[in-house]
Coordinates of C-alpha atoms in Angstrom, one line a residue:
Chain A
M12 CA 40.5 73.8 119.6
K13 CA 44.2 73.2 119.4
K14 CA 43.9 75.2 116.1
F15 CA 42.3 78.0 117.9
F16 CA 45.0 78.3 120.5
T17 CA 47.5 78.2 117.8
I18 CA 45.8 81.1 116.2
V19 CA 45.5 83.0 119.5
A20 CA 49.2 82.4 120.3
A21 CA 50.2 83.6 116.7
L22 CA 48.0 86.9 117.3
C23 CA 49.6 87.4 120.6
L24 CA 53.1 87.0 119.2
L25 CA 52.1 89.4 116.4
L26 CA 50.8 92.0 118.8
M27 CA 53.9 91.7 120.8
A28 CA 56.2 92.0 118.1
S29 CA 54.4 95.0 116.6
G30 CA 53.7 96.4 119.9
S31 CA 57.5 96.6 120.6
S32 CA 58.4 98.1 117.2
F33 CA 55.8 100.5 117.3
A34 CA 55.6 101.6 120.7
A35 CA 58.2 104.2 120.7
G36 CA 57.5 104.7 116.8
K37 CA 61.0 103.2 116.2
K38 CA 61.9 101.2 113.3
L39 CA 63.7 97.9 113.7
I40 CA 67.0 97.0 112.2
V41 CA 67.7 93.3 112.6
I42 CA 71.6 92.4 112.7
I43 CA 72.5 88.8 112.0
T44 CA 76.1 87.5 112.2
P45 CA 78.0 84.3 112.8
S46 CA 78.6 83.4 116.4
H47 CA 80.0 86.0 118.8
D48 CA 82.6 83.4 119.9
N49 CA 84.8 84.9 117.3
P50 CA 85.4 88.4 118.5
F51 CA 85.3 89.6 114.8
F52 CA 81.6 88.9 114.5
K53 CA 80.9 90.4 117.9
S54 CA 82.7 93.6 116.9
E55 CA 80.5 93.7 113.8
A56 CA 77.3 93.1 115.8
V57 CA 78.6 95.9 118.4
G58 CA 79.4 98.2 115.8
A59 CA 76.3 97.8 113.9
E60 CA 73.9 98.0 117.0
K61 CA 75.6 101.1 118.4
K62 CA 75.2 103.0 115.1
A63 CA 71.6 102.1 114.7
K64 CA 70.8 103.1 118.0
E65 CA 72.5 106.4 117.5
L66 CA 70.3 106.7 114.4
G67 CA 67.1 106.1 116.3
Y68 CA 66.3 102.6 115.6
E69 CA 65.4 99.6 117.7
T70 CA 67.6 96.7 117.1
L71 CA 67.5 92.8 117.2
V72 CA 70.8 91.0 117.4
L73 CA 70.8 87.3 116.2
V74 CA 73.4 84.8 115.3
H75 CA 73.2 81.9 112.7
D76 CA 76.4 80.0 113.8
D77 CA 77.4 79.6 110.1
D78 CA 74.2 77.4 109.7
A79 CA 72.4 78.4 106.5
N80 CA 69.1 76.6 107.7
K81 CA 69.4 78.7 110.9
Q82 CA 70.0 81.8 109.1
S83 CA 67.0 81.2 106.9
E84 CA 64.7 81.0 109.9
L85 CA 66.2 84.2 111.3
F86 CA 65.6 86.1 108.0
D87 CA 61.8 84.8 108.4
T88 CA 61.8 86.3 111.9
A89 CA 63.1 89.5 110.5
I90 CA 60.2 89.5 108.0
A91 CA 57.5 88.6 110.7
R92 CA 58.8 91.3 112.7
G93 CA 58.5 93.7 109.9
A94 CA 62.0 95.0 110.0
A95 CA 63.0 98.2 108.0
A96 CA 66.3 96.6 107.2
I97 CA 68.6 93.5 107.7
V98 CA 72.3 93.8 108.3
V99 CA 74.0 90.5 107.8
D100 CA 77.2 88.7 107.7
N101 CA 76.0 85.7 106.0
A102 CA 76.2 82.0 106.1
G103 CA 77.2 81.1 102.8
A104 CA 77.8 83.0 99.4
D105 CA 75.1 80.6 97.5
A106 CA 72.8 79.6 100.4
T107 CA 72.0 83.3 101.3
I108 CA 70.6 84.3 97.9
A109 CA 67.3 82.6 98.6
P110 CA 66.6 84.5 102.0
V111 CA 67.8 87.9 100.7
K112 CA 65.4 87.5 97.8
R113 CA 62.6 86.6 100.3
A114 CA 63.2 89.6 102.2
L115 CA 63.2 91.8 99.4
Q116 CA 59.9 90.5 98.1
A117 CA 58.6 91.2 101.7
G118 CA 59.9 95.0 101.2
I119 CA 62.8 94.6 103.5
P120 CA 66.2 95.5 102.1
S121 CA 69.3 93.7 103.2
F122 CA 72.8 95.2 103.6
L123 CA 75.7 92.6 103.6
I124 CA 78.9 93.2 105.5
D125 CA 82.1 90.9 105.4
R126 CA 81.0 88.2 103.1
E127 CA 79.5 88.5 99.5
I128 CA 76.7 86.7 98.0
N129 CA 77.2 85.1 94.3
Q130 CA 74.3 87.2 92.9
G131 CA 73.9 91.0 92.5
D132 CA 70.9 93.3 92.4
L133 CA 69.4 91.5 95.5
A134 CA 71.0 93.2 98.5
K135 CA 71.1 97.0 98.6
A136 CA 74.6 96.9 99.6
Q137 CA 77.5 94.4 100.0
I138 CA 80.5 95.9 101.9
V139 CA 83.3 93.7 102.2
S140 CA 87.0 94.0 103.0
N141 CA 89.3 93.9 100.2
N142 CA 90.5 90.4 101.0
Y143 CA 92.5 90.0 97.8
Q144 CA 94.5 93.1 98.7
G145 CA 94.8 92.0 102.4
A146 CA 95.9 88.6 101.4
K147 CA 98.5 89.9 99.3
L148 CA 99.9 92.0 102.2
G149 CA 99.9 89.2 104.5
G150 CA 101.4 87.0 101.8
E151 CA 104.2 89.4 101.2
E152 CA 104.9 89.7 104.9
F153 CA 104.9 85.9 105.2
V154 CA 107.5 85.7 102.4
K155 CA 109.8 88.2 104.0
L156 CA 109.5 86.6 107.4
M157 CA 110.4 83.3 105.9
G158 CA 113.4 84.6 104.1
E159 CA 111.7 83.5 100.8
K160 CA 112.2 79.8 101.5
G161 CA 111.3 76.7 103.6
P162 CA 108.5 74.2 104.0
Y163 CA 105.1 75.9 105.1
V164 CA 101.6 74.9 105.7
E165 CA 98.3 76.7 104.8
L166 CA 95.1 76.6 106.9
V167 CA 92.1 77.5 104.6
G168 CA 88.7 78.8 105.9
K169 CA 85.3 77.6 105.4
E170 CA 84.5 76.3 102.0
S171 CA 81.0 77.9 101.7
D172 CA 82.7 81.5 102.2
T173 CA 84.1 83.4 99.3
N174 CA 86.5 84.9 101.6
A175 CA 88.2 81.5 102.3
G176 CA 88.9 81.3 98.5
I177 CA 89.9 84.7 97.7
R178 CA 92.3 84.8 100.7
S179 CA 94.0 81.6 99.7
Q180 CA 94.1 82.9 96.0
G181 CA 95.9 86.2 97.3
Y182 CA 98.3 84.2 99.5
H183 CA 99.3 81.9 96.6
D184 CA 99.4 84.7 94.0
V185 CA 102.4 86.1 96.0
I186 CA 103.9 83.2 97.6
D187 CA 104.0 80.9 94.6
Q188 CA 106.3 83.4 92.8
Y189 CA 109.1 82.2 95.2
P190 CA 110.0 78.5 94.2
D191 CA 112.1 77.9 97.4
L192 CA 108.7 78.1 99.5
K193 CA 107.4 74.6 99.5
M194 CA 103.8 74.0 100.8
V195 CA 103.7 70.8 102.6
A196 CA 100.2 70.8 103.8
R197 CA 97.0 72.7 103.0
Q198 CA 93.9 72.0 104.9
S199 CA 90.5 73.6 105.7
A200 CA 90.0 74.4 109.6
N201 CA 86.7 76.0 109.0
W202 CA 87.7 79.2 110.5
S203 CA 87.7 77.3 114.0
Q204 CA 90.4 77.7 116.6
T205 CA 89.9 74.1 118.1
E206 CA 89.9 72.6 114.6
A207 CA 92.9 74.4 113.7
Y208 CA 94.7 73.0 116.8
D209 CA 93.7 69.5 115.9
K210 CA 94.7 69.8 112.4
M211 CA 98.0 71.4 113.3
E212 CA 98.8 68.7 115.7
S213 CA 98.8 66.0 113.1
I214 CA 100.4 68.2 110.4
I215 CA 103.3 68.7 112.8
Q216 CA 103.6 65.0 113.3
A217 CA 103.9 64.3 109.5
N218 CA 106.0 67.5 108.8
P219 CA 108.2 68.0 111.7
D220 CA 110.5 70.5 109.8
I221 CA 107.6 73.1 108.9
K222 CA 109.1 76.7 109.3
G223 CA 105.9 78.7 108.8
V224 CA 102.1 78.4 108.8
I225 CA 99.8 81.0 106.8
C226 CA 96.1 81.1 108.0
G227 CA 92.9 82.3 106.5
N228 CA 91.8 84.2 109.8
D229 CA 93.0 84.8 113.2
T230 CA 91.2 82.2 115.2
M231 CA 92.8 79.2 113.0
A232 CA 96.2 81.2 113.6
M233 CA 95.6 81.2 117.4
G234 CA 94.8 77.4 117.3
A235 CA 97.8 76.8 115.3
M236 CA 100.1 78.7 117.3
A237 CA 99.0 77.0 120.4
A238 CA 99.5 73.6 118.8
L239 CA 103.0 74.6 117.8
K240 CA 103.9 75.8 121.2
A241 CA 102.6 72.6 122.6
A242 CA 104.9 70.7 120.4
G243 CA 107.8 72.9 121.3
K244 CA 107.8 74.7 118.0
G245 CA 106.9 78.2 119.1
N246 CA 109.6 79.7 116.7
V247 CA 107.5 78.6 113.6
I248 CA 106.3 81.8 111.7
V249 CA 102.6 82.1 112.1
V250 CA 100.5 84.7 110.0
G251 CA 96.8 85.4 110.4
F252 CA 94.0 87.5 109.0
D253 CA 91.5 89.8 110.7
G254 CA 93.4 91.8 113.3
S255 CA 91.8 90.5 116.5
N256 CA 92.9 91.7 120.0
D257 CA 93.9 88.0 120.7
V258 CA 96.3 88.2 117.8
R259 CA 97.4 91.7 118.7
D260 CA 98.5 90.4 122.0
S261 CA 100.1 87.4 120.5
I262 CA 102.3 89.6 118.2
I263 CA 103.3 91.7 121.1
A264 CA 104.3 88.7 123.1
G265 CA 106.4 87.7 120.0
D266 CA 104.5 84.6 119.2
I267 CA 102.5 85.1 116.0
K268 CA 104.3 87.4 113.7
A269 CA 101.6 89.4 111.8
T270 CA 98.0 89.6 110.7
V271 CA 95.9 91.8 108.4
L272 CA 93.3 94.1 109.9
Q273 CA 89.9 94.1 108.5
P274 CA 88.0 97.3 109.3
A275 CA 85.1 95.2 110.7
Y276 CA 83.6 97.7 113.2
R277 CA 83.6 100.5 110.7
V278 CA 82.2 98.3 107.9
A279 CA 79.2 97.4 110.2
Q280 CA 78.6 101.0 110.8
M281 CA 78.7 101.9 107.4
A282 CA 76.0 99.2 106.5
V283 CA 73.7 100.7 109.1
E284 CA 74.3 104.3 107.8
Q285 CA 73.7 103.0 104.3
A286 CA 70.5 101.2 105.4
D287 CA 69.4 104.6 107.2
D288 CA 70.0 106.5 103.8
F289 CA 67.9 103.9 102.0
I290 CA 65.1 103.9 104.6
K291 CA 65.0 107.7 104.5
K292 CA 65.8 108.6 100.8
G293 CA 65.4 105.3 99.0
A294 CA 68.9 105.1 97.9
T295 CA 72.3 104.4 99.5
G296 CA 74.3 106.7 97.1
Q297 CA 76.9 104.1 96.8
P298 CA 77.6 101.3 94.5
E299 CA 76.1 98.0 95.5
K300 CA 79.4 96.2 96.1
Q301 CA 82.2 98.1 98.1
L302 CA 85.5 97.0 99.0
M303 CA 87.4 98.3 102.0
D304 CA 91.2 98.1 102.2
C305 CA 93.0 96.2 104.8
V306 CA 96.1 97.1 106.9
L307 CA 99.2 94.9 107.7
I308 CA 99.7 94.4 111.5
N309 CA 103.2 93.5 112.7
A310 CA 105.2 94.2 115.7
G311 CA 105.6 97.8 114.5
N312 CA 101.9 98.8 114.9
A313 CA 100.3 96.2 116.9
K314 CA 100.2 98.4 119.8
K315 CA 97.7 100.7 118.0
L316 CA 95.1 98.2 117.2
E317 CA 92.0 97.8 119.4
T318 CA 88.8 96.1 118.4
F319 CA 89.2 95.8 114.8
A320 CA 90.1 99.5 114.3
I321 CA 93.6 101.2 114.3
E322 CA 94.3 104.5 115.7
D323 CA 95.8 107.1 113.3
Chain B
M10 CA 83.4 80.4 115.5
P11 CA 81.6 76.9 116.0
T12 CA 83.9 74.4 117.5
M13 CA 82.0 71.5 115.7
P14 CA 81.3 71.5 111.9
S15 CA 77.6 72.0 111.3
P16 CA 75.7 69.0 110.6
G17 CA 75.2 67.9 106.9
R18 CA 78.5 69.3 105.9
K19 CA 79.2 67.0 103.1
G20 CA 81.9 69.2 101.9
L21 CA 84.1 68.7 105.0
A22 CA 84.1 65.0 104.3
L23 CA 84.7 65.7 100.7
A24 CA 87.5 68.1 101.4
A25 CA 89.0 65.3 103.8
L26 CA 89.0 63.0 101.0
I27 CA 90.2 65.2 98.4
A28 CA 93.0 66.9 100.4
P29 CA 95.3 63.9 100.6
C30 CA 94.8 63.4 96.8
L31 CA 95.7 66.9 96.1
F32 CA 98.9 66.9 98.2
A33 CA 99.8 63.6 96.4
L34 CA 99.3 65.4 93.1
L35 CA 101.2 68.3 94.3
F36 CA 104.2 66.3 95.3
A37 CA 104.0 64.3 92.1
S38 CA 104.1 67.2 90.0
C39 CA 107.0 68.9 92.0
T40 CA 109.0 65.9 91.2
I41 CA 108.6 65.8 87.7
V42 CA 108.2 69.2 86.5
P43 CA 111.4 71.4 86.1
D44 CA 111.9 74.3 88.5
K45 CA 110.7 76.8 85.9
D46 CA 107.2 75.5 85.5
E47 CA 106.6 74.6 89.1
N48 CA 105.0 77.5 90.3
A49 CA 102.2 77.6 87.3
D50 CA 101.7 74.0 87.9
K51 CA 101.4 74.3 91.6
K52 CA 98.8 77.2 91.2
D53 CA 96.8 75.0 88.9
K54 CA 96.6 72.2 91.2
I55 CA 95.3 74.4 94.1
D56 CA 91.5 74.3 94.4
I57 CA 90.5 77.6 95.2
Y58 CA 86.7 77.7 96.5
F59 CA 84.4 79.5 94.2
A60 CA 87.0 79.8 91.3
S61 CA 85.4 79.3 88.2
D62 CA 86.2 79.7 84.4
K63 CA 82.8 81.3 83.6
F64 CA 84.6 84.8 83.5
N65 CA 87.6 85.2 81.1
A66 CA 89.5 88.1 82.5
D67 CA 92.1 88.0 79.9
E68 CA 89.6 88.0 76.9
F69 CA 87.8 91.2 78.9
V70 CA 91.1 93.0 79.0
E71 CA 92.0 92.1 75.5
K72 CA 88.8 93.6 74.2
A73 CA 89.0 96.6 76.3
W74 CA 92.8 97.7 76.1
D75 CA 93.2 99.3 72.8
A76 CA 89.6 100.2 72.4
K77 CA 88.8 101.8 75.8
V78 CA 91.6 101.7 78.1
V79 CA 94.3 103.3 76.3
P80 CA 92.1 106.3 74.9
F81 CA 90.7 106.6 78.4
F82 CA 94.0 107.4 79.9
E83 CA 95.0 109.8 76.9
E84 CA 92.0 111.6 77.7
K85 CA 92.0 111.8 81.5
A86 CA 95.7 111.9 82.3
L87 CA 96.8 115.0 84.1
P88 CA 100.3 116.5 84.1
I89 CA 102.1 114.5 86.9
G90 CA 103.9 117.7 88.3
E91 CA 100.5 119.3 89.1
V92 CA 99.4 116.2 90.8
L93 CA 102.5 115.7 92.8
A94 CA 102.5 119.2 93.9
A95 CA 99.0 119.0 95.2
L96 CA 99.9 115.7 96.9
A97 CA 102.8 117.4 98.7
A98 CA 100.8 120.5 99.7
D99 CA 98.1 118.3 101.3
P100 CA 97.8 114.6 100.8
K101 CA 94.4 114.6 102.4
T102 CA 92.7 116.9 99.7
A103 CA 94.6 116.0 96.8
G104 CA 92.5 113.0 96.0
S105 CA 89.2 114.6 95.6
K106 CA 90.7 117.1 93.2
F107 CA 92.9 115.1 91.3
G108 CA 92.2 111.3 91.9
Y109 CA 89.6 108.8 91.3
R110 CA 88.0 106.2 93.3
E111 CA 84.9 104.3 92.8
K112 CA 83.3 104.9 96.2
A113 CA 83.4 107.3 99.1
E114 CA 85.5 105.6 101.8
G115 CA 87.9 102.7 102.6
S116 CA 90.0 102.6 99.4
P117 CA 92.8 104.8 98.1
W118 CA 92.8 107.3 95.4
N119 CA 94.3 106.6 92.0
Y120 CA 95.9 109.3 90.1
R121 CA 95.9 109.2 86.1
V122 CA 98.9 111.0 85.0
K123 CA 101.3 111.7 82.2
G124 CA 104.8 113.3 82.0
E125 CA 108.3 113.2 81.2
G126 CA 111.7 112.7 82.8
K127 CA 115.1 111.1 83.0
I128 CA 115.9 107.7 84.4
V129 CA 118.3 108.1 87.4
G130 CA 117.9 104.4 88.8
V131 CA 117.4 101.1 87.6
N132 CA 116.1 98.2 90.1
T133 CA 115.9 94.9 88.4
E134 CA 117.1 92.4 91.1
S135 CA 113.6 92.2 92.1
R136 CA 110.8 90.6 89.7
A137 CA 108.9 93.5 90.8
S138 CA 111.4 95.9 88.8
T139 CA 111.2 99.5 88.6
V140 CA 113.0 102.6 87.2
D141 CA 113.5 105.8 89.2
V142 CA 112.5 108.9 87.3
D143 CA 113.8 112.5 88.0
L144 CA 111.1 115.0 86.7
D145 CA 112.6 118.4 87.4
G146 CA 116.1 117.8 86.3
D147 CA 117.7 118.0 89.7
G148 CA 119.0 114.5 89.4
V149 CA 117.1 113.4 92.4
A150 CA 114.2 110.7 91.7
D151 CA 110.7 112.0 92.1
M152 CA 108.7 108.7 91.2
A153 CA 109.3 105.2 90.3
I154 CA 107.8 103.6 87.3
Q155 CA 107.1 99.7 87.2
I156 CA 108.7 97.6 84.5
G157 CA 107.6 94.1 85.6
P158 CA 107.3 91.3 85.2
V159 CA 105.6 91.4 88.7
I160 CA 103.3 94.5 88.6
K161 CA 102.1 95.6 92.0
D162 CA 98.8 97.3 92.9
T163 CA 95.5 97.3 91.3
G164 CA 95.5 100.9 89.7
I165 CA 94.7 100.3 86.1
R166 CA 91.5 98.1 87.1
D167 CA 90.5 100.9 89.8
S168 CA 91.0 103.9 88.0
L169 CA 88.7 103.1 85.0
D170 CA 85.1 104.7 85.7
F171 CA 83.5 102.2 83.3
I172 CA 84.5 99.3 85.5
S173 CA 82.7 98.6 88.8
F174 CA 83.0 95.9 91.5
T175 CA 79.2 95.6 91.4
N176 CA 79.3 94.1 87.8
F177 CA 81.4 91.1 89.0
T178 CA 80.2 88.0 90.5
N179 CA 82.8 88.1 93.5
Q180 CA 86.2 89.2 94.6
L181 CA 87.7 86.2 92.6
E182 CA 86.6 87.5 89.4
F183 CA 87.5 91.2 90.3
A184 CA 91.0 90.1 91.5
R185 CA 91.6 88.2 88.3
L186 CA 90.6 91.1 86.3
S187 CA 93.3 93.4 88.0
N188 CA 95.9 90.4 87.3
A189 CA 94.8 90.3 83.8
F190 CA 95.3 94.1 83.3
N191 CA 98.9 93.8 84.9
K192 CA 99.6 90.9 82.7
K193 CA 98.5 93.1 79.7
V194 CA 100.8 95.9 80.8
N195 CA 103.6 93.4 80.4
E196 CA 102.7 92.4 77.0
A197 CA 101.6 95.7 75.5
V198 CA 103.7 98.1 77.2
L199 CA 106.8 96.4 78.6
A200 CA 107.6 93.4 76.2
S201 CA 109.3 95.8 73.8
L202 CA 111.3 97.6 76.5
N203 CA 114.9 97.2 76.2
R204 CA 115.8 96.5 79.8
E205 CA 119.6 96.8 79.3
G206 CA 121.1 100.7 79.3
L207 CA 117.8 102.3 80.7
M208 CA 120.0 104.4 82.9
G209 CA 120.2 107.9 82.0
K210 CA 117.7 107.7 79.3
E211 CA 114.7 110.2 78.7
V212 CA 111.1 108.6 79.2
A213 CA 107.7 109.6 78.4
F214 CA 104.9 107.9 80.2
T215 CA 101.1 107.9 80.8
G216 CA 99.7 105.7 83.6
V217 CA 98.3 105.4 86.9
F218 CA 99.7 105.6 90.4
T219 CA 97.8 104.6 93.7
Q220 CA 98.1 106.8 96.8
L221 CA 99.7 104.7 99.3
Q222 CA 100.2 105.3 103.1
D223 CA 103.3 107.2 102.3
P224 CA 102.1 109.9 100.0
K225 CA 105.8 110.4 98.7
A226 CA 106.0 106.9 97.6
V227 CA 104.8 107.1 93.8
R228 CA 104.9 104.0 92.1
L229 CA 103.3 104.2 88.4
T230 CA 102.0 101.5 86.4
P231 CA 102.6 102.6 82.8
V232 CA 99.8 102.3 80.0
I233 CA 102.1 104.1 77.7
L234 CA 105.8 104.1 78.0
E235 CA 108.3 105.6 75.5
V236 CA 112.2 105.4 76.2
K237 CA 114.0 107.7 74.0

């Protein structure tokens, strides 16, 4: 009897799912990102959803909270719903290979934004910011702000994300050319504002003379800046990466000194456009892996920045 | 962003364990190693996530340089005067006529060019040294040529139509490739350059420049360079 109910329930769900996606004859695009607590990811979701609706798709917006298991379940949801495409900012360069493969086997193409996976020929597109180019821009600005010398700290992003590695590489390829810049601490704060605040607090205690903090993203820069101000060290040079409105406001207020804009909103829209091309024509017309250049944001152009896009 | 680390993240605990050791190593090395090697040493000690030695960028460049890269530039390079005139006339349309980029949007155009001129300025205080070159004989610099040892831009990698980001595992490999190309420029093109007395010399070049935000800023990375 229990089994019977399960089957009925499953059938109902299936009907509901198919009912909603076929009712208006609309195809479904599932949009999966990390938590919208970080405005960067929210901007991606908003950009992708808007473009998908414009192009006549139904959308389902989901978050994986950087949990690879949860992401795997969300892929299964997309497969069960018979999605026409999945647009995803993924939860791990290695952990995401399996779900993308599973979707592909179910006939559902995936379009990756922001973060890569370590295997090609699975996703139909991987559109990522040119993090290396961006990190070098941020690194060069940091060196200039520091006057090419002094003790500094690096806050690194989440280990499972290629972007944490590539940004750190870009920073060091620039900064390490200046022997008078001394790194006194390097820690991961997992992209998190609160974690950055906590880590920064203890780093300040151990290294009261630090002159600068270079961060792998803007939320960590916000956390670091808050900890520095709380310790009466608001004049320490902080540089971030992303180009969020929070950091823009902080730059205008004279706190954080610079960040690097990733065109997150546009990247999300491009992924949907390419998904649409693929659904309609069977090809995106672009190479699988695509780099989008970043732009340096400082006091000179911060006012032009709005929701991960800059006015020309 | 999650405020708490996801459950079961052994990596975090591991990082917490490794980090202090790493710093200890760093400081240890800083005190022993002489100034000159400090940077190279520091770099080796920094643990970059996903960095692997599977891909040897230097070897890739070594194999490609004489066999493919130099002939490619000899074949594709356009007269620089023509390209600069097009850029001056309309920076928005010059790219599609004279430039190259792998995909349609979000990355700058690369111009493969050749030409001759006279060195009218030498900037060697910075490690990213350049010479200013006058092309039309009016005594005013029209462009700069990078003479290293630090080479900016990724123009060589990004102007070769037989190289695609799609064929590389991740951004780290692709970044390393651009660095290897720039290193090769230092070895193959610039090592033999007599950096003294460059001022006033005639120069012939083939190379690439990337269209920057300011279309008048022309910073060429040489593939062939001859100072007469």
